[in-house]
Amino acid sequence: MSKKLQFRHELKFFINYHQYLILRQRLQSLIDTDQHANESGEYHIRSLYFDDINNSALADKLGGLRERAKYRIRIYNIQDNIIHFEKKIKMDDYIAKIKEPLTRQMYDEIMAGNYEVLNVPDSPLFMELYNQMRHNLLRPKVIVDYVREPYVCHNGNVRITFDKELRTGLHSTDIFDKNLHPIRAIDENFIIFEVKFDEYIPEYIKIALQLDGLNRQSASKYVICRKFLKTNTWEDY
């Protein structure tokens, strides 16, 4: 990729519902709800994750590789007005994201196996995806579905999210399938709590969150949802 990547810190935690209520109460008096959230302070995310013939994204994550990447198509509130093909790059505790918008027609062509729609020389990401699909058989693997409660703080460009009701689409791969009924992927009492920031977290947010008292986890939603499709013991996480 020719575009210079901007890496951010990413911290992940599993928290229970009681911890969620405490953290949310503290945050609501300190920082703003993301402007894209609805009147309940949430929005719905559904992603279709891709992997190659060797399941490299899954294997790299389970193997603890320092540098790894995942590809996904993401939509919001099960609508097709915003569709992005994304590449998420992970390097230790740092992340970077590259994305390109898709039209619904492009999405339908990709799902039908016509990868020529990604043969766009002006887009490095589309060309990378095109070559991955042609040579490494990059294909749709699993749908990851959840509700996000997001908060933002401009100081330090901090983004804090509570991801709830994590579900998997099992063997389904059409994110617009009206008959799709994802099943719960983790215990209903657990919530994935994420903190992303550029260079620093303001001290008043650190004090409110008390991050040192929480149990950091490698909470990959892709891996959690892929476990329902596993065919080999090495796919355990």
mmCIF file of C-alpha atoms in Angstrom, residues 41-192:
data_model
loop_
_atom_site.group_PDB
_atom_site.id
_atom_site.type_symbol
_atom_site.label_atom_id
_atom_site.label_comp_id
_atom_site.label_asym_id
_atom_site.label_seq_id
_atom_site.Cartn_x
_atom_site.Cartn_y
_atom_site.Cartn_z
ATOM 1 C CA GLY A 41 -26.646 5.931 21.992
ATOM 2 C CA GLU A 42 -25.941 2.874 19.825
ATOM 3 C CA TYR A 43 -25.670 1.604 16.274
ATOM 4 C CA HIS A 44 -25.561 -1.839 14.723
ATOM 5 C CA ILE A 45 -22.471 -3.208 12.958
ATOM 6 C CA ARG A 46 -22.342 -6.203 10.661
ATOM 7 C CA SER A 47 -19.081 -7.300 9.052
ATOM 8 C CA LEU A 48 -18.241 -10.043 6.581
ATOM 9 C CA TYR A 49 -14.696 -11.282 7.186
ATOM 10 C CA PHE A 50 -12.546 -12.800 4.457
ATOM 11 C CA ASP A 51 -9.666 -15.247 4.673
ATOM 12 C CA ASP A 52 -7.482 -17.043 2.142
ATOM 13 C CA ILE A 53 -7.105 -20.712 1.271
ATOM 14 C CA ASN A 54 -4.612 -21.160 4.134
ATOM 15 C CA ASN A 55 -6.788 -19.327 6.678
ATOM 16 C CA SER A 56 -3.856 -16.968 7.172
ATOM 17 C CA ALA A 57 -5.755 -14.320 9.147
ATOM 18 C CA LEU A 58 -6.992 -16.928 11.602
ATOM 19 C CA ALA A 59 -3.638 -18.715 11.859
ATOM 20 C CA ASP A 60 -1.669 -15.468 12.287
ATOM 21 C CA LYS A 61 -3.942 -14.342 15.116
ATOM 22 C CA LEU A 62 -3.858 -17.680 16.932
ATOM 23 C CA GLY A 63 -0.101 -17.883 16.386
ATOM 24 C CA GLY A 64 0.393 -14.483 18.003
ATOM 25 C CA LEU A 65 2.180 -12.924 15.032
ATOM 26 C CA ARG A 66 3.363 -9.407 15.777
ATOM 27 C CA GLU A 67 2.156 -8.095 12.425
ATOM 28 C CA ARG A 68 -1.046 -9.321 10.820
ATOM 29 C CA ALA A 69 -4.002 -8.124 8.768
ATOM 30 C CA LYS A 70 -7.673 -8.881 8.200
ATOM 31 C CA TYR A 71 -10.055 -8.000 5.377
ATOM 32 C CA ARG A 72 -13.748 -7.302 5.861
ATOM 33 C CA ILE A 73 -16.810 -5.694 4.338
ATOM 34 C CA ARG A 74 -18.710 -3.604 6.889
ATOM 35 C CA ILE A 75 -22.203 -2.112 6.972
ATOM 36 C CA TYR A 76 -24.178 -0.204 9.577
ATOM 37 C CA ASN A 77 -27.753 -0.739 10.766
ATOM 38 C CA ILE A 78 -28.197 -3.396 8.032
ATOM 39 C CA GLN A 79 -28.435 -0.696 5.353
ATOM 40 C CA ASP A 80 -26.611 -0.435 2.026
ATOM 41 C CA ASN A 81 -26.104 3.340 1.920
ATOM 42 C CA ILE A 82 -22.649 2.920 3.499
ATOM 43 C CA ILE A 83 -20.587 -0.147 2.549
ATOM 44 C CA HIS A 84 -16.834 -0.298 3.051
ATOM 45 C CA PHE A 85 -14.202 -2.855 2.177
ATOM 46 C CA GLU A 86 -11.595 -2.549 4.908
ATOM 47 C CA LYS A 87 -8.131 -3.819 5.684
ATOM 48 C CA LYS A 88 -7.291 -3.742 9.384
ATOM 49 C CA ILE A 89 -3.590 -3.953 10.158
ATOM 50 C CA LYS A 90 -2.408 -4.935 13.630
ATOM 51 C CA MET A 91 1.106 -4.423 14.979
ATOM 52 C CA ASP A 92 1.435 -5.308 18.665
ATOM 53 C CA ASP A 93 -0.939 -2.910 20.466
ATOM 54 C CA TYR A 94 -1.220 -0.626 17.441
ATOM 55 C CA ILE A 95 -3.791 -0.693 14.655
ATOM 56 C CA ALA A 96 -4.252 1.021 11.308
ATOM 57 C CA LYS A 97 -7.175 0.832 8.942
ATOM 58 C CA ILE A 98 -7.479 1.348 5.185
ATOM 59 C CA LYS A 99 -10.884 1.371 3.555
ATOM 60 C CA GLU A 100 -12.651 2.007 0.273
ATOM 61 C CA PRO A 101 -16.374 2.516 -0.327
ATOM 62 C CA LEU A 102 -18.324 -0.129 -2.199
ATOM 63 C CA THR A 103 -21.582 0.254 -4.068
ATOM 64 C CA ARG A 104 -24.297 -2.316 -3.516
ATOM 65 C CA GLN A 105 -23.760 -3.473 -7.102
ATOM 66 C CA MET A 106 -20.033 -4.017 -6.446
ATOM 67 C CA TYR A 107 -20.883 -5.984 -3.313
ATOM 68 C CA ASP A 108 -23.321 -8.176 -5.227
ATOM 69 C CA GLU A 109 -20.710 -8.822 -7.937
ATOM 70 C CA ILE A 110 -18.078 -9.804 -5.350
ATOM 71 C CA MET A 111 -20.509 -12.182 -3.663
ATOM 72 C CA ALA A 112 -21.318 -13.686 -7.063
ATOM 73 C CA GLY A 113 -17.604 -14.370 -7.602
ATOM 74 C CA ASN A 114 -16.963 -11.610 -10.137
ATOM 75 C CA TYR A 115 -13.785 -10.147 -8.659
ATOM 76 C CA GLU A 116 -13.051 -8.068 -11.767
ATOM 77 C CA VAL A 117 -15.012 -5.233 -10.123
ATOM 78 C CA LEU A 118 -11.988 -4.869 -7.822
ATOM 79 C CA ASN A 119 -9.585 -4.481 -10.736
ATOM 80 C CA VAL A 120 -9.317 -0.728 -10.175
ATOM 81 C CA PRO A 121 -5.721 0.478 -10.814
ATOM 82 C CA ASP A 122 -6.362 3.797 -9.052
ATOM 83 C CA SER A 123 -7.163 2.002 -5.783
ATOM 84 C CA PRO A 124 -4.220 0.201 -4.104
ATOM 85 C CA LEU A 125 -6.585 -1.534 -1.671
ATOM 86 C CA PHE A 126 -8.889 -2.840 -4.392
ATOM 87 C CA MET A 127 -5.907 -4.048 -6.405
ATOM 88 C CA GLU A 128 -4.519 -5.822 -3.350
ATOM 89 C CA LEU A 129 -7.895 -7.486 -2.769
ATOM 90 C CA TYR A 130 -8.176 -8.397 -6.442
ATOM 91 C CA ASN A 131 -4.794 -10.120 -6.390
ATOM 92 C CA GLN A 132 -5.544 -11.835 -3.081
ATOM 93 C CA MET A 133 -8.778 -13.225 -4.503
ATOM 94 C CA ARG A 134 -7.166 -14.387 -7.729
ATOM 95 C CA HIS A 135 -3.955 -15.861 -6.355
ATOM 96 C CA ASN A 136 -4.618 -16.717 -2.691
ATOM 97 C CA LEU A 137 -8.326 -17.534 -3.029
ATOM 98 C CA LEU A 138 -9.394 -14.893 -0.525
ATOM 99 C CA ARG A 139 -13.059 -15.676 0.149
ATOM 100 C CA PRO A 140 -15.898 -14.750 2.544
ATOM 101 C CA LYS A 141 -15.696 -16.763 5.774
ATOM 102 C CA VAL A 142 -17.998 -15.528 8.526
ATOM 103 C CA ILE A 143 -20.409 -12.759 9.492
ATOM 104 C CA VAL A 144 -19.712 -10.894 12.740
ATOM 105 C CA ASP A 145 -22.688 -9.004 14.153
ATOM 106 C CA TYR A 146 -22.986 -6.766 17.235
ATOM 107 C CA VAL A 147 -24.365 -3.559 18.749
ATOM 108 C CA ARG A 148 -21.891 -0.774 19.511
ATOM 109 C CA GLU A 149 -22.199 1.967 22.112
ATOM 110 C CA PRO A 150 -19.531 4.568 21.163
ATOM 111 C CA TYR A 151 -17.991 7.542 22.971
ATOM 112 C CA VAL A 152 -15.449 10.050 21.699
ATOM 113 C CA CYS A 153 -13.017 12.536 23.225
ATOM 114 C CA HIS A 154 -11.191 15.004 20.985
ATOM 115 C CA ASN A 155 -8.299 15.327 23.449
ATOM 116 C CA GLY A 156 -5.967 12.555 22.329
ATOM 117 C CA ASN A 157 -8.502 11.501 19.708
ATOM 118 C CA VAL A 158 -9.816 8.865 22.121
ATOM 119 C CA ARG A 159 -12.582 6.508 21.042
ATOM 120 C CA ILE A 160 -14.215 4.240 23.608
ATOM 121 C CA THR A 161 -16.721 1.563 22.648
ATOM 122 C CA PHE A 162 -18.845 -1.089 24.325
ATOM 123 C CA ASP A 163 -19.593 -3.897 21.862
ATOM 124 C CA LYS A 164 -22.627 -5.889 22.950
ATOM 125 C CA GLU A 165 -24.622 -8.916 21.777
ATOM 126 C CA LEU A 166 -21.784 -10.378 19.707
ATOM 127 C CA ARG A 167 -23.275 -12.854 17.235
ATOM 128 C CA THR A 168 -22.084 -15.027 14.378
ATOM 129 C CA GLY A 169 -23.801 -15.738 11.081
ATOM 130 C CA LEU A 170 -22.413 -19.301 11.126
ATOM 131 C CA HIS A 171 -22.157 -20.511 7.506
ATOM 132 C CA SER A 172 -24.129 -17.586 6.038
ATOM 133 C CA THR A 173 -22.066 -14.986 4.190
ATOM 134 C CA ASP A 174 -24.669 -12.532 2.843
ATOM 135 C CA ILE A 175 -24.777 -9.561 5.201
ATOM 136 C CA PHE A 176 -27.985 -8.313 3.561
ATOM 137 C CA ASP A 177 -29.866 -11.603 3.938
ATOM 138 C CA LYS A 178 -33.257 -10.670 5.420
ATOM 139 C CA ASN A 179 -33.648 -14.202 6.775
ATOM 140 C CA LEU A 180 -30.304 -14.197 8.575
ATOM 141 C CA HIS A 181 -30.650 -14.892 12.291
ATOM 142 C CA PRO A 182 -27.171 -14.701 13.856
ATOM 143 C CA ILE A 183 -26.606 -16.704 17.028
ATOM 144 C CA ARG A 184 -24.906 -15.444 20.167
ATOM 145 C CA ALA A 185 -21.125 -15.969 20.103
ATOM 146 C CA ILE A 186 -20.240 -15.164 23.734
ATOM 147 C CA ASP A 187 -22.036 -15.278 27.062
ATOM 148 C CA GLU A 188 -24.705 -12.581 27.274
ATOM 149 C CA ASN A 189 -23.113 -11.242 30.461
ATOM 150 C CA PHE A 190 -19.899 -10.309 28.619
ATOM 151 C CA ILE A 191 -19.211 -7.103 26.711
ATOM 152 C CA ILE A 192 -16.114 -6.243 24.681
#
